[in-house]
Amino acid sequence: MMTRNQSRLQEMQDQQHTVLSCFLSQLEPKKAHDALKESCWIKAKQEELLQFKLQDVWDLVDLPKGQRAIGTKWVFRIKRDERGIVIRNKTRLVAQGYTQEEGIDYEEVFALVARIEAIRLFLAYTSYMKFKVYQMDVKSAFLYASIEEEVYVCQPPGFENPNYPDRVYKLKKALYGLHQAPRAWYDTMSSYLLENGFERGVIDKTLFIKRKKKDILLVQIYVDDIIFGSTRDNMCKEFEELMHQRFKMSSMGELTFFLGLQVQQKSDGIFISQSKYVQDILTKFGFSDSKPASTPMETHKQIIADLEGEDMDVHHYRSMIGSLMYLTASRPDIMFPVCVCARFKVRPKQSHYQAVKRIFRYLKGQPRLGLWYPHDSSFDLLAYSDSDLGGANLDRKSTSGGCQFLGARLVSWQCKKQTTMSTSTTEAEYIAAASCCSQHSKTKHIEIRYHFIRDCNEKKLIQVVKVHTDNQFADLFTKTFDVGRFTFLVNTAYVPNTINTLCPPKKFITTLCILFTCALNPFSLKFKVFRQERSRSMASMAFIDEHNEIAMLQKPKQAAGFHQIVDFLKITHIAHALTVSPSIYIEHQRQF
């Protein structure tokens, strides 16, 4: 709920952005000489070269004998906010790193990058601790990183020195496009934080932690984008001042848009979605006016190789699959159908295109679904694991599915065809359990998987409990369902009640580092049964503006007199209205 003052402030900001966008280019230039026709792009180039001068990136020298210069080019990007409004025209001078030779122009190139699971885990913990998350951006981050190799680059196109047109630049700092640039930047950033009292994460090396008595500051780095939050606001302000002392930063305020994820920080939790991206891909592939579908995949029609079918454009099909795979960062409801369709990207047929088309039609009907991380939920770790024996009709290999919760917050999920051939349901389940527990897919033999699970169970590191089929929420990642069952899983599966929760071992929750990496730690997961009785709670997969509740038609053991009423409701159209297409909201229930 926004106050009147907040609403006015938001309206003023929208007006400012609208006015600003009038002076910015709405299209990205295709060629460098096209950008010279617009003043906004010329100004962006000058700002980029000014950063080179301020950071002392290079020196203009004669090219030594036996050396060669790497070419450079301009890259143009239009920056938009979460609403799609143009807020900046950005220009980057990059080196043509594909011409570099290993051992001559560079040595080590590996650089640590945060996984999308780490971002969700970060937001899940901040929702549990109930503090705000802020965002900062390092301007021209790679220009702060020094390189050891001797590298020469050509002068920027359109900005050659008229007195020395044949000279080249010798780099002292990393340049975008070089193979070693990301590694050099990570070393520079991590060293600066460690020198100022931060600790690096035990498993996630892009997470940095700073403690001060009972307060804590968390910093998550993704290349030049930084998100951070603290239990004390002063620590956030001190961190911003610390970063401004060393780097030129852009403070963006509270986190609203990060790596394509729309983040809404509400008073009762955090909502993560990609509704803007859904609208973009619907428009891109021509499904804006398509008829919505109730489920992303048909249940009565399997997807087969269809060798005799009509061929489909490979590049178009792969582009659609790639767009959908990126969407699974916040939409686990389409994970399984997207993975199934991705198996046919080598030789796609018209029938495979129809299956992908149905996923887009489903997104057309449900564009605003996302993940809900409530404040009032515990932080206990819970994982569900399941397998579908011989589910892949091409080679009859089994499919592993799993999902991990922190309280009522879904932070990770998997859907993968098993690499080995399972000869029994037990073997397939063991493989899926080991994959869900450790997120490690390189184990070769069933005996190793079996002993791994048994060893963790004997040490009481995990508790393995059989879950009834009705409450097995990992089913969503292994098979298709009709509209009733699918709607139940989407609206209810991602609200695991935490009453009567089995607490994890204390040694796994003593330090924040282990808490933050428990989803990636093979010795900290536990499996427990989902409670049959459901209390009123928010839905993880919910609309942005309202949180729906699904009505449950179950026979309570405590009141046998209601059994006949439940039987009557199940055979009427009321059952469809309550379970398949619910429209009863919390506000309506309060009226009674």
Coordinates of C-alpha atoms in Angstrom, one line a residue:
M1 CA 0.0 0.0 0.0
M2 CA 1.5 3.3 -1.1
T3 CA 0.8 6.5 0.9
R4 CA -0.3 9.7 -0.8
N5 CA 3.1 11.3 -0.5
Q6 CA 4.8 8.1 -1.9
S7 CA 2.3 8.1 -4.8
R8 CA 3.1 11.8 -5.6
L9 CA 6.8 11.1 -5.4
Q10 CA 6.5 8.2 -7.8
E11 CA 4.4 10.3 -10.2
M12 CA 7.1 13.1 -10.2
Q13 CA 9.8 10.5 -10.9
D14 CA 7.8 9.1 -13.8
Q15 CA 7.4 12.6 -15.2
Q16 CA 11.1 13.2 -14.9
H17 CA 12.0 10.0 -16.6
T18 CA 9.5 10.7 -19.4
V19 CA 11.0 14.1 -20.0
L20 CA 14.6 12.7 -19.9
S21 CA 13.8 10.0 -22.4
C22 CA 12.7 12.7 -24.9
F23 CA 16.4 13.8 -25.2
L24 CA 17.7 10.2 -25.5
S25 CA 17.9 8.0 -28.6
Q26 CA 15.3 5.3 -28.6
L27 CA 17.2 3.1 -31.1
E28 CA 20.7 1.6 -31.0
P29 CA 22.9 2.5 -33.9
K30 CA 23.8 -0.4 -36.2
K31 CA 27.2 1.1 -37.2
A32 CA 29.7 3.5 -35.6
H33 CA 29.3 6.2 -38.2
D34 CA 25.5 6.2 -37.6
A35 CA 26.1 7.2 -34.0
L36 CA 28.0 10.3 -35.1
K37 CA 24.7 11.7 -36.5
E38 CA 23.2 12.0 -33.0
S39 CA 24.5 14.3 -30.2
C40 CA 23.5 11.9 -27.4
W41 CA 25.7 9.1 -28.7
I42 CA 28.6 11.5 -29.3
K43 CA 28.3 12.7 -25.7
A44 CA 28.3 9.1 -24.5
K45 CA 31.5 8.4 -26.4
Q46 CA 33.2 11.4 -24.9
E47 CA 32.1 10.3 -21.4
E48 CA 33.6 6.9 -22.0
L49 CA 37.0 8.3 -23.2
L50 CA 37.0 10.7 -20.3
Q51 CA 36.9 7.7 -17.9
F52 CA 40.0 6.3 -19.8
K53 CA 41.8 9.5 -19.1
L54 CA 40.8 9.7 -15.4
Q55 CA 41.8 6.1 -14.8
D56 CA 45.1 6.4 -16.7
V57 CA 44.2 3.3 -18.8
W58 CA 46.8 3.6 -21.6
D59 CA 49.7 5.4 -23.1
L60 CA 50.1 6.3 -26.8
V61 CA 53.3 4.7 -28.1
D62 CA 54.9 3.4 -31.2
L63 CA 54.1 -0.3 -31.8
P64 CA 57.3 -2.3 -30.9
K65 CA 58.8 -4.6 -33.5
G66 CA 57.4 -8.1 -33.3
Q67 CA 54.2 -7.0 -31.5
R68 CA 50.7 -6.7 -32.9
A69 CA 47.8 -4.4 -31.9
I70 CA 44.4 -5.7 -31.1
G71 CA 41.5 -3.9 -32.8
T72 CA 38.8 -1.9 -30.9
K73 CA 35.2 -1.1 -31.6
W74 CA 32.3 0.8 -30.2
V75 CA 29.3 -0.9 -28.6
F76 CA 26.0 0.9 -28.2
R77 CA 23.3 0.0 -25.6
I78 CA 20.1 1.6 -24.6
K79 CA 19.4 1.2 -20.8
R80 CA 15.8 0.9 -19.7
D81 CA 14.3 0.7 -16.2
E82 CA 11.9 -2.1 -15.1
R83 CA 9.0 -0.3 -16.8
G84 CA 10.8 -0.2 -20.2
I85 CA 11.5 3.6 -20.2
V86 CA 14.8 4.7 -21.7
I87 CA 17.0 6.2 -19.0
R88 CA 20.4 6.2 -20.6
N89 CA 22.3 5.9 -23.8
K90 CA 25.5 3.9 -23.0
T91 CA 28.6 3.6 -25.2
R92 CA 31.4 1.2 -24.5
L93 CA 34.8 0.9 -26.2
V94 CA 35.7 -2.7 -26.3
A95 CA 38.8 -4.7 -27.5
Q96 CA 38.4 -7.4 -30.1
G97 CA 39.5 -10.1 -27.7
Y98 CA 38.8 -12.9 -30.1
T99 CA 42.1 -12.0 -31.8
Q100 CA 44.1 -12.6 -28.6
E101 CA 46.4 -15.6 -28.4
E102 CA 46.7 -17.7 -25.2
G103 CA 50.1 -17.6 -23.7
I104 CA 51.0 -14.3 -25.5
D105 CA 48.2 -11.9 -24.8
Y106 CA 46.7 -13.6 -21.7
E107 CA 47.3 -16.4 -19.2
E108 CA 44.6 -17.0 -16.6
V109 CA 41.0 -16.0 -17.5
F110 CA 38.7 -17.7 -15.0
A111 CA 36.6 -15.2 -13.0
L112 CA 34.0 -16.0 -10.3
V113 CA 30.4 -14.9 -11.1
A114 CA 27.4 -15.3 -8.8
R115 CA 24.8 -17.9 -9.8
I116 CA 21.2 -16.9 -10.1
E117 CA 20.5 -19.3 -7.1
A118 CA 22.9 -17.2 -5.0
I119 CA 20.8 -14.1 -5.8
R120 CA 17.6 -15.8 -4.8
L121 CA 19.3 -17.1 -1.7
F122 CA 20.5 -13.6 -0.9
L123 CA 16.9 -12.2 -1.2
A124 CA 15.5 -15.1 0.8
Y125 CA 17.8 -14.3 3.7
T126 CA 17.1 -10.6 3.6
S127 CA 13.3 -11.3 3.6
Y128 CA 13.9 -13.4 6.7
M129 CA 16.0 -10.8 8.4
K130 CA 13.5 -8.1 7.3
F131 CA 16.0 -5.5 6.0
K132 CA 16.1 -3.5 2.8
V133 CA 18.3 -4.4 -0.1
Y134 CA 20.1 -1.6 -2.1
Q135 CA 21.9 -1.5 -5.4
M136 CA 25.0 0.1 -6.8
D137 CA 26.8 0.1 -10.1
V138 CA 30.5 0.6 -10.7
K139 CA 31.1 2.9 -13.7
S140 CA 33.6 1.4 -16.2
A141 CA 34.5 -1.2 -13.6
F142 CA 37.2 -3.0 -15.7
L143 CA 39.2 0.2 -16.1
Y144 CA 40.1 0.0 -12.4
A145 CA 41.8 -3.4 -12.8
S146 CA 45.5 -3.6 -13.7
I147 CA 46.9 -6.2 -16.1
E148 CA 50.3 -7.8 -16.1
E149 CA 50.5 -8.8 -19.8
E150 CA 51.9 -6.5 -22.4
V151 CA 48.9 -5.7 -24.6
Y152 CA 48.6 -3.1 -27.4
V153 CA 45.3 -1.9 -28.9
C154 CA 44.4 0.3 -31.9
Q155 CA 43.1 3.8 -31.5
P156 CA 39.3 4.2 -31.1
P157 CA 37.5 4.5 -34.5
G158 CA 36.6 8.2 -35.1
F159 CA 38.9 9.4 -32.3
E160 CA 42.3 8.9 -33.8
N161 CA 45.1 11.3 -32.8
P162 CA 45.6 13.5 -35.9
N163 CA 49.3 14.1 -35.0
Y164 CA 50.1 10.4 -34.5
P165 CA 47.6 8.4 -36.5
D166 CA 49.9 5.3 -36.8
R167 CA 50.6 5.0 -33.1
V168 CA 48.8 2.5 -30.8
Y169 CA 47.9 2.4 -27.1
K170 CA 49.7 0.3 -24.6
L171 CA 47.3 -0.9 -21.9
K172 CA 48.0 -0.4 -18.2
K173 CA 44.4 -1.3 -17.1
A174 CA 42.0 -3.9 -18.3
L175 CA 39.7 -3.1 -21.2
Y176 CA 36.3 -4.5 -21.9
G177 CA 36.6 -7.4 -24.4
L178 CA 39.9 -8.7 -23.1
H179 CA 39.9 -12.3 -21.9
Q180 CA 41.7 -11.5 -18.7
A181 CA 39.5 -8.4 -17.8
P182 CA 36.8 -10.1 -15.7
R183 CA 39.5 -11.9 -13.6
A184 CA 41.5 -8.8 -13.1
W185 CA 38.4 -6.8 -12.0
Y186 CA 37.3 -9.5 -9.5
D187 CA 40.8 -9.5 -7.9
T188 CA 40.7 -5.7 -7.6
M189 CA 37.3 -5.6 -6.0
S190 CA 37.8 -8.6 -3.7
S191 CA 41.2 -7.3 -2.5
Y192 CA 39.7 -3.9 -1.7
L193 CA 36.8 -5.4 0.3
L194 CA 39.0 -7.8 2.2
E195 CA 41.4 -5.0 3.1
N196 CA 38.4 -3.1 4.7
G197 CA 37.2 -5.8 7.1
F198 CA 35.0 -8.0 4.9
E199 CA 35.0 -11.8 4.9
R200 CA 34.6 -13.8 1.8
G201 CA 31.9 -16.5 1.6
V202 CA 32.9 -20.1 2.3
I203 CA 31.4 -21.5 -0.8
D204 CA 30.0 -18.5 -2.7
K205 CA 33.1 -16.4 -3.3
T206 CA 31.1 -13.5 -4.7
L207 CA 29.4 -13.0 -1.3
F208 CA 31.2 -10.7 1.2
I209 CA 30.2 -10.3 4.9
K210 CA 31.1 -7.7 7.5
R211 CA 30.1 -8.0 11.1
K212 CA 30.0 -5.3 13.8
K213 CA 28.9 -6.7 17.2
K214 CA 25.4 -8.0 16.5
D215 CA 24.9 -6.3 13.2
I216 CA 25.8 -7.7 9.8
L217 CA 26.4 -6.3 6.3
L218 CA 25.9 -8.5 3.3
V219 CA 27.4 -7.6 -0.2
Q220 CA 26.7 -9.7 -3.3
I221 CA 28.7 -8.9 -6.4
Y222 CA 27.8 -9.7 -10.0
V223 CA 30.7 -8.3 -12.1
D224 CA 30.1 -4.5 -11.8
D225 CA 26.6 -4.7 -10.2
I226 CA 26.5 -4.8 -6.4
I227 CA 23.5 -5.5 -4.1
F228 CA 23.8 -5.1 -0.4
G229 CA 21.8 -4.8 2.8
S230 CA 22.4 -4.7 6.6
T231 CA 20.6 -5.0 9.9
R232 CA 21.6 -1.4 10.6
D233 CA 21.1 1.4 8.1
N234 CA 24.4 3.2 9.1
M235 CA 26.4 0.2 7.9
C236 CA 24.9 0.6 4.4
K237 CA 25.7 4.3 4.4
E238 CA 29.3 3.5 5.5
F239 CA 29.6 0.9 2.7
E240 CA 28.5 3.4 0.1
E241 CA 31.0 6.0 1.3
L242 CA 33.7 3.3 1.3
M243 CA 33.0 2.4 -2.4
H244 CA 32.9 6.0 -3.5
Q245 CA 36.4 6.5 -2.0
R246 CA 37.9 4.0 -4.4
F247 CA 35.5 3.8 -7.4
K248 CA 33.1 6.0 -9.3
M249 CA 29.7 4.6 -8.4
S250 CA 26.1 5.0 -9.3
S251 CA 23.8 4.6 -6.4
M252 CA 20.4 3.3 -7.5
G253 CA 18.6 3.3 -4.2
E254 CA 16.4 0.3 -3.2
L255 CA 16.7 -2.8 -5.4
T256 CA 14.0 -2.9 -8.0
F257 CA 15.6 -4.5 -11.0
F258 CA 18.6 -6.9 -11.1
L259 CA 19.8 -9.3 -13.8
G260 CA 16.4 -9.2 -15.5
L261 CA 14.5 -9.9 -12.2
Q262 CA 11.9 -7.4 -11.0
V263 CA 12.1 -7.2 -7.3
Q264 CA 9.4 -5.6 -5.2
Q265 CA 10.3 -5.1 -1.5
K266 CA 7.0 -4.9 0.3
S267 CA 6.2 -4.5 4.0
D268 CA 5.4 -8.2 4.4
G269 CA 7.9 -9.8 2.0
I270 CA 9.8 -9.7 -1.3
F271 CA 8.2 -10.5 -4.7
I272 CA 10.4 -11.6 -7.6
S273 CA 9.0 -11.7 -11.1
Q274 CA 9.9 -11.2 -14.8
S275 CA 6.6 -9.9 -16.1
K276 CA 8.3 -7.2 -18.2
Y277 CA 10.5 -9.9 -19.9
V278 CA 7.4 -12.1 -20.5
Q279 CA 5.7 -9.2 -22.4
D280 CA 8.9 -8.6 -24.3
I281 CA 9.3 -12.2 -25.6
L282 CA 5.5 -12.5 -26.3
T283 CA 5.9 -9.5 -28.6
K284 CA 9.2 -10.7 -30.1
F285 CA 7.8 -14.0 -31.2
G286 CA 4.4 -12.8 -32.2
F287 CA 2.2 -14.2 -29.3
S288 CA 0.8 -11.0 -28.0
D289 CA -2.6 -11.7 -29.4
S290 CA -2.6 -15.5 -29.0
K291 CA -5.2 -17.5 -27.1
P292 CA -4.1 -18.2 -23.5
A293 CA -3.6 -21.9 -22.4
S294 CA -4.4 -23.2 -19.0
T295 CA -1.2 -25.4 -18.7
P296 CA 2.2 -25.1 -20.4
M297 CA 2.1 -28.7 -21.8
E298 CA -0.5 -31.1 -23.0
T299 CA -1.0 -34.3 -20.9
H300 CA -2.5 -36.6 -23.5
K301 CA 0.1 -35.9 -26.2
Q302 CA 3.7 -36.9 -25.7
I303 CA 6.5 -35.0 -27.5
I304 CA 8.4 -37.5 -29.7
A305 CA 11.2 -37.3 -32.2
D306 CA 8.8 -37.1 -35.2
L307 CA 11.4 -37.9 -37.8
E308 CA 8.8 -37.7 -40.6
G309 CA 7.5 -34.3 -39.5
E310 CA 8.0 -31.0 -41.2
D311 CA 11.3 -29.3 -40.4
M312 CA 11.4 -26.1 -38.4
D313 CA 13.8 -23.2 -38.6
V314 CA 16.6 -24.2 -36.2
H315 CA 17.7 -20.7 -35.3
H316 CA 14.2 -19.5 -34.6
Y317 CA 13.4 -22.6 -32.5
R318 CA 16.6 -22.2 -30.5
S319 CA 16.0 -18.5 -29.9
M320 CA 12.6 -19.4 -28.4
I321 CA 14.0 -22.1 -26.2
G322 CA 16.8 -19.8 -25.0
S323 CA 14.3 -17.0 -24.2
L324 CA 12.2 -19.5 -22.1
M325 CA 15.3 -20.9 -20.3
Y326 CA 16.1 -17.4 -19.1
L327 CA 12.6 -17.0 -17.8
T328 CA 12.9 -20.1 -15.6
A329 CA 15.0 -18.0 -13.2
S330 CA 11.7 -17.0 -11.6
R331 CA 9.1 -19.3 -13.2
P332 CA 9.6 -22.9 -12.0
D333 CA 6.1 -23.7 -13.4
I334 CA 7.5 -23.9 -17.0
M335 CA 10.8 -25.6 -16.1
F336 CA 9.8 -29.1 -17.1
P337 CA 8.1 -28.4 -20.5
V338 CA 11.0 -26.1 -21.5
C339 CA 13.6 -28.8 -20.7
V340 CA 11.6 -31.4 -22.7
C341 CA 11.3 -29.1 -25.7
A342 CA 15.1 -28.2 -25.4
R343 CA 15.9 -31.9 -26.2
F344 CA 14.8 -31.4 -29.8
K345 CA 16.8 -28.2 -30.6
V346 CA 19.1 -30.1 -33.0
R347 CA 16.5 -31.1 -35.5
P348 CA 13.2 -29.4 -34.4
K349 CA 10.0 -30.3 -36.2
Q350 CA 6.7 -28.6 -36.6
S351 CA 5.2 -30.7 -33.7
H352 CA 8.0 -29.5 -31.4
Y353 CA 7.2 -25.9 -32.4
Q354 CA 3.6 -26.4 -31.4
A355 CA 4.7 -27.6 -28.0
V356 CA 6.8 -24.5 -27.5
K357 CA 3.9 -22.4 -28.8
R358 CA 1.7 -23.8 -26.0
I359 CA 4.2 -22.6 -23.4
F360 CA 4.0 -19.1 -24.8
R361 CA 0.2 -19.3 -24.8
Y362 CA 0.4 -20.3 -21.1
L363 CA 2.6 -17.3 -20.4
K364 CA 0.1 -15.1 -22.2
G365 CA -2.5 -16.2 -19.7
Q366 CA -0.2 -16.0 -16.7
P367 CA 2.4 -13.2 -17.3
R368 CA 2.7 -11.9 -13.8
L369 CA 3.4 -15.0 -11.7
G370 CA 6.5 -14.9 -9.6
L371 CA 8.2 -16.0 -6.3
W372 CA 7.0 -14.7 -3.0
Y373 CA 9.4 -14.6 0.0
P374 CA 7.4 -13.7 3.1
H375 CA 8.9 -12.1 6.2
D376 CA 7.0 -14.2 8.6
S377 CA 8.5 -17.6 7.7
S378 CA 11.2 -19.6 9.2
F379 CA 14.6 -20.3 7.6
D380 CA 14.6 -24.1 7.9
L381 CA 15.9 -26.0 5.0
L382 CA 13.5 -28.4 3.2
A383 CA 14.0 -30.3 -0.1
Y384 CA 11.7 -32.4 -2.2
S385 CA 13.1 -35.0 -4.6
D386 CA 11.3 -37.1 -7.3
S387 CA 12.0 -39.1 -10.5
D388 CA 10.1 -40.3 -13.5
L389 CA 11.4 -43.7 -14.5
G390 CA 11.9 -44.0 -18.2
G391 CA 10.2 -40.6 -18.8
A392 CA 12.4 -39.6 -21.8
N393 CA 10.8 -41.4 -24.8
L394 CA 13.8 -41.0 -27.0
D395 CA 16.2 -43.2 -24.9
R396 CA 14.0 -44.2 -22.0
K397 CA 16.3 -42.5 -19.5
S398 CA 14.7 -41.3 -16.2
T399 CA 14.1 -37.7 -15.3
S400 CA 15.3 -36.2 -11.9
G401 CA 13.4 -33.3 -10.3
G402 CA 13.9 -31.5 -7.1
C403 CA 13.3 -28.2 -5.3
Q404 CA 14.7 -26.6 -2.2
F405 CA 12.9 -24.2 0.3
L406 CA 14.1 -22.0 3.0
G407 CA 11.0 -21.8 5.2
A408 CA 8.3 -20.9 2.7
R409 CA 10.8 -19.5 0.2
L410 CA 11.5 -21.5 -3.0
V411 CA 15.2 -20.7 -3.7
S412 CA 16.3 -23.5 -6.1
W413 CA 14.8 -26.1 -8.4
Q414 CA 16.1 -28.7 -10.9
C415 CA 14.9 -30.7 -13.8
K416 CA 17.4 -32.9 -15.6
K417 CA 17.4 -36.1 -17.6
Q418 CA 19.6 -38.6 -15.8
T419 CA 22.9 -39.5 -17.5
T420 CA 22.8 -43.2 -16.7
M421 CA 20.1 -45.8 -17.5
S422 CA 18.1 -46.7 -14.4
T423 CA 16.7 -50.2 -14.4
S424 CA 14.3 -49.7 -11.4
T425 CA 12.3 -47.1 -9.7
T426 CA 14.5 -47.4 -6.6
E427 CA 17.7 -46.7 -8.6
A428 CA 16.1 -43.7 -10.3
E429 CA 14.9 -42.3 -6.9
Y430 CA 18.3 -42.7 -5.4
I431 CA 19.9 -40.8 -8.3
A432 CA 17.3 -38.1 -8.0
A433 CA 17.7 -37.9 -4.2
A434 CA 21.5 -37.6 -4.4
S435 CA 21.2 -34.9 -7.1
C436 CA 18.6 -32.9 -5.0
C437 CA 20.7 -33.3 -1.8
S438 CA 24.1 -32.3 -3.2
Q439 CA 23.3 -30.6 -6.6
H440 CA 26.2 -32.8 -7.9
S441 CA 25.6 -34.6 -11.2
K442 CA 29.1 -36.2 -11.7
T443 CA 28.6 -39.2 -9.5
K444 CA 29.0 -42.2 -11.7
H445 CA 27.7 -45.3 -9.9
I446 CA 24.5 -46.1 -8.0
E447 CA 26.5 -47.5 -5.1
I448 CA 28.1 -44.2 -4.5
R449 CA 24.8 -42.4 -4.6
Y450 CA 23.3 -45.0 -2.2
H451 CA 26.1 -44.8 0.3
F452 CA 26.1 -41.0 0.1
I453 CA 22.5 -40.8 1.1
R454 CA 22.8 -43.5 3.7
D455 CA 25.9 -41.9 5.2
C456 CA 24.2 -38.5 5.5
N457 CA 21.1 -40.2 7.1
E458 CA 23.2 -42.1 9.6
K459 CA 25.1 -39.0 10.7
K460 CA 21.7 -37.3 11.0
L461 CA 22.7 -34.6 8.6
I462 CA 19.5 -35.1 6.8
Q463 CA 16.2 -36.8 7.5
V464 CA 14.7 -38.7 4.7
V465 CA 10.9 -39.1 4.9
K466 CA 8.5 -40.6 2.3
V467 CA 6.1 -38.0 0.9
H468 CA 2.6 -38.9 -0.3
T469 CA 2.0 -38.4 -4.0
D470 CA -0.6 -35.7 -3.3
N471 CA 2.0 -33.6 -1.5
Q472 CA 5.0 -34.4 -3.7
F473 CA 5.8 -30.9 -5.1
A474 CA 8.8 -32.1 -7.1
D475 CA 6.3 -33.7 -9.5
L476 CA 6.1 -30.4 -11.2
F477 CA 9.6 -30.9 -12.5
T478 CA 9.2 -34.5 -13.8
K479 CA 5.9 -34.9 -15.5
T480 CA 2.8 -33.1 -16.9
F481 CA -0.6 -32.7 -15.2
D482 CA -4.1 -31.8 -16.0
V483 CA -5.3 -28.3 -15.2
G484 CA -6.6 -29.2 -11.7
R485 CA -3.4 -30.8 -10.5
F486 CA -1.2 -28.3 -12.1
T487 CA -3.0 -25.4 -10.6
F488 CA -2.9 -27.0 -7.2
L489 CA 0.9 -27.4 -7.5
V490 CA 1.5 -23.9 -8.7
N491 CA -0.7 -22.2 -6.1
T492 CA 0.0 -24.5 -3.2
A493 CA 3.2 -26.4 -3.6
Y494 CA 5.3 -23.4 -3.0
V495 CA 3.8 -22.7 0.4
P496 CA 5.3 -25.4 2.6
N497 CA 3.9 -24.9 6.1
T498 CA 6.5 -24.6 8.8
I499 CA 4.4 -25.7 11.7
N500 CA 5.8 -28.8 13.4
T501 CA 9.0 -28.3 11.3
L502 CA 11.9 -30.5 12.1
C503 CA 14.7 -28.1 13.1
P504 CA 18.0 -28.6 11.3
P505 CA 21.1 -29.4 13.3
K506 CA 22.4 -26.4 15.2
K507 CA 25.9 -26.7 13.8
F508 CA 24.5 -25.8 10.3
I509 CA 22.9 -22.5 11.5
T510 CA 25.6 -21.1 13.7
T511 CA 27.3 -18.9 11.1
L512 CA 25.8 -16.8 8.3
C513 CA 28.3 -18.2 5.7
I514 CA 27.0 -21.7 6.1
L515 CA 23.4 -20.5 6.2
F516 CA 24.0 -18.6 2.9
T517 CA 25.5 -21.6 1.2
C518 CA 23.4 -24.4 2.6
A519 CA 21.5 -24.9 -0.7
L520 CA 24.9 -25.7 -2.3
N521 CA 26.3 -27.7 0.7
P522 CA 25.8 -31.5 0.4
F523 CA 25.7 -31.9 4.2
S524 CA 23.0 -29.5 5.2
L525 CA 19.9 -30.5 3.4
K526 CA 17.1 -32.4 5.0
F527 CA 13.9 -34.0 3.7
K528 CA 10.7 -33.8 5.6
V529 CA 7.0 -34.6 5.0
F530 CA 4.6 -31.8 4.0
R531 CA 2.0 -31.2 6.7
Q532 CA -1.5 -32.3 5.5
E533 CA -3.4 -29.6 7.4
R534 CA -2.8 -26.2 5.8
S535 CA -2.9 -22.9 7.6
R536 CA -3.7 -19.6 5.9
S537 CA -0.5 -18.4 4.2
M538 CA 0.7 -16.4 1.2
A539 CA 1.3 -18.1 -2.1
S540 CA 4.8 -18.1 -3.5
M541 CA 3.5 -18.2 -7.1
A542 CA 1.1 -15.2 -6.8
F543 CA 0.0 -12.1 -8.7
I544 CA 1.8 -8.9 -7.9
D545 CA -1.2 -7.0 -6.6
E546 CA -3.1 -9.7 -4.8
H547 CA -2.1 -13.0 -3.1
N548 CA -4.6 -15.7 -4.0
E549 CA -5.6 -18.6 -1.8
I550 CA -6.8 -22.0 -3.1
A551 CA -9.7 -23.7 -1.4
M552 CA -9.0 -27.2 -0.3
L553 CA -11.8 -29.9 -0.6
Q554 CA -10.6 -32.3 2.0
K555 CA -12.4 -34.5 4.5
P556 CA -11.4 -33.4 8.0
K557 CA -10.8 -36.3 10.4
Q558 CA -12.0 -34.2 13.4
A559 CA -15.5 -33.6 11.9
A560 CA -17.0 -36.6 10.1
G561 CA -20.3 -34.7 9.6
F562 CA -18.7 -32.7 6.8
H563 CA -17.7 -35.7 4.7
Q564 CA -21.1 -35.7 2.9
I565 CA -20.8 -32.0 2.2
V566 CA -17.4 -32.5 0.6
D567 CA -18.6 -35.4 -1.5
F568 CA -21.5 -33.2 -2.8
L569 CA -19.2 -30.3 -3.6
K570 CA -16.8 -32.5 -5.5
I571 CA -19.4 -33.7 -8.0
T572 CA -20.7 -30.2 -8.7
H573 CA -19.4 -27.2 -10.6
I574 CA -18.4 -25.6 -7.3
A575 CA -15.4 -27.9 -7.1
H576 CA -14.1 -26.5 -10.4
A577 CA -14.6 -22.9 -9.1
L578 CA -12.8 -23.6 -5.9
T579 CA -9.8 -25.6 -7.0
V580 CA -9.3 -24.9 -10.8
S581 CA -10.3 -21.3 -11.2
P582 CA -10.5 -19.7 -7.7
S583 CA -11.7 -16.2 -7.4
I584 CA -12.2 -16.0 -3.6
Y585 CA -9.8 -13.5 -2.1
I586 CA -8.7 -12.9 1.5
E587 CA -10.6 -9.6 1.5
H588 CA -13.8 -11.4 0.6
Q589 CA -13.4 -14.0 3.3
R590 CA -13.0 -11.3 6.0
Q591 CA -16.5 -10.0 5.2
F592 CA -17.9 -13.2 6.6

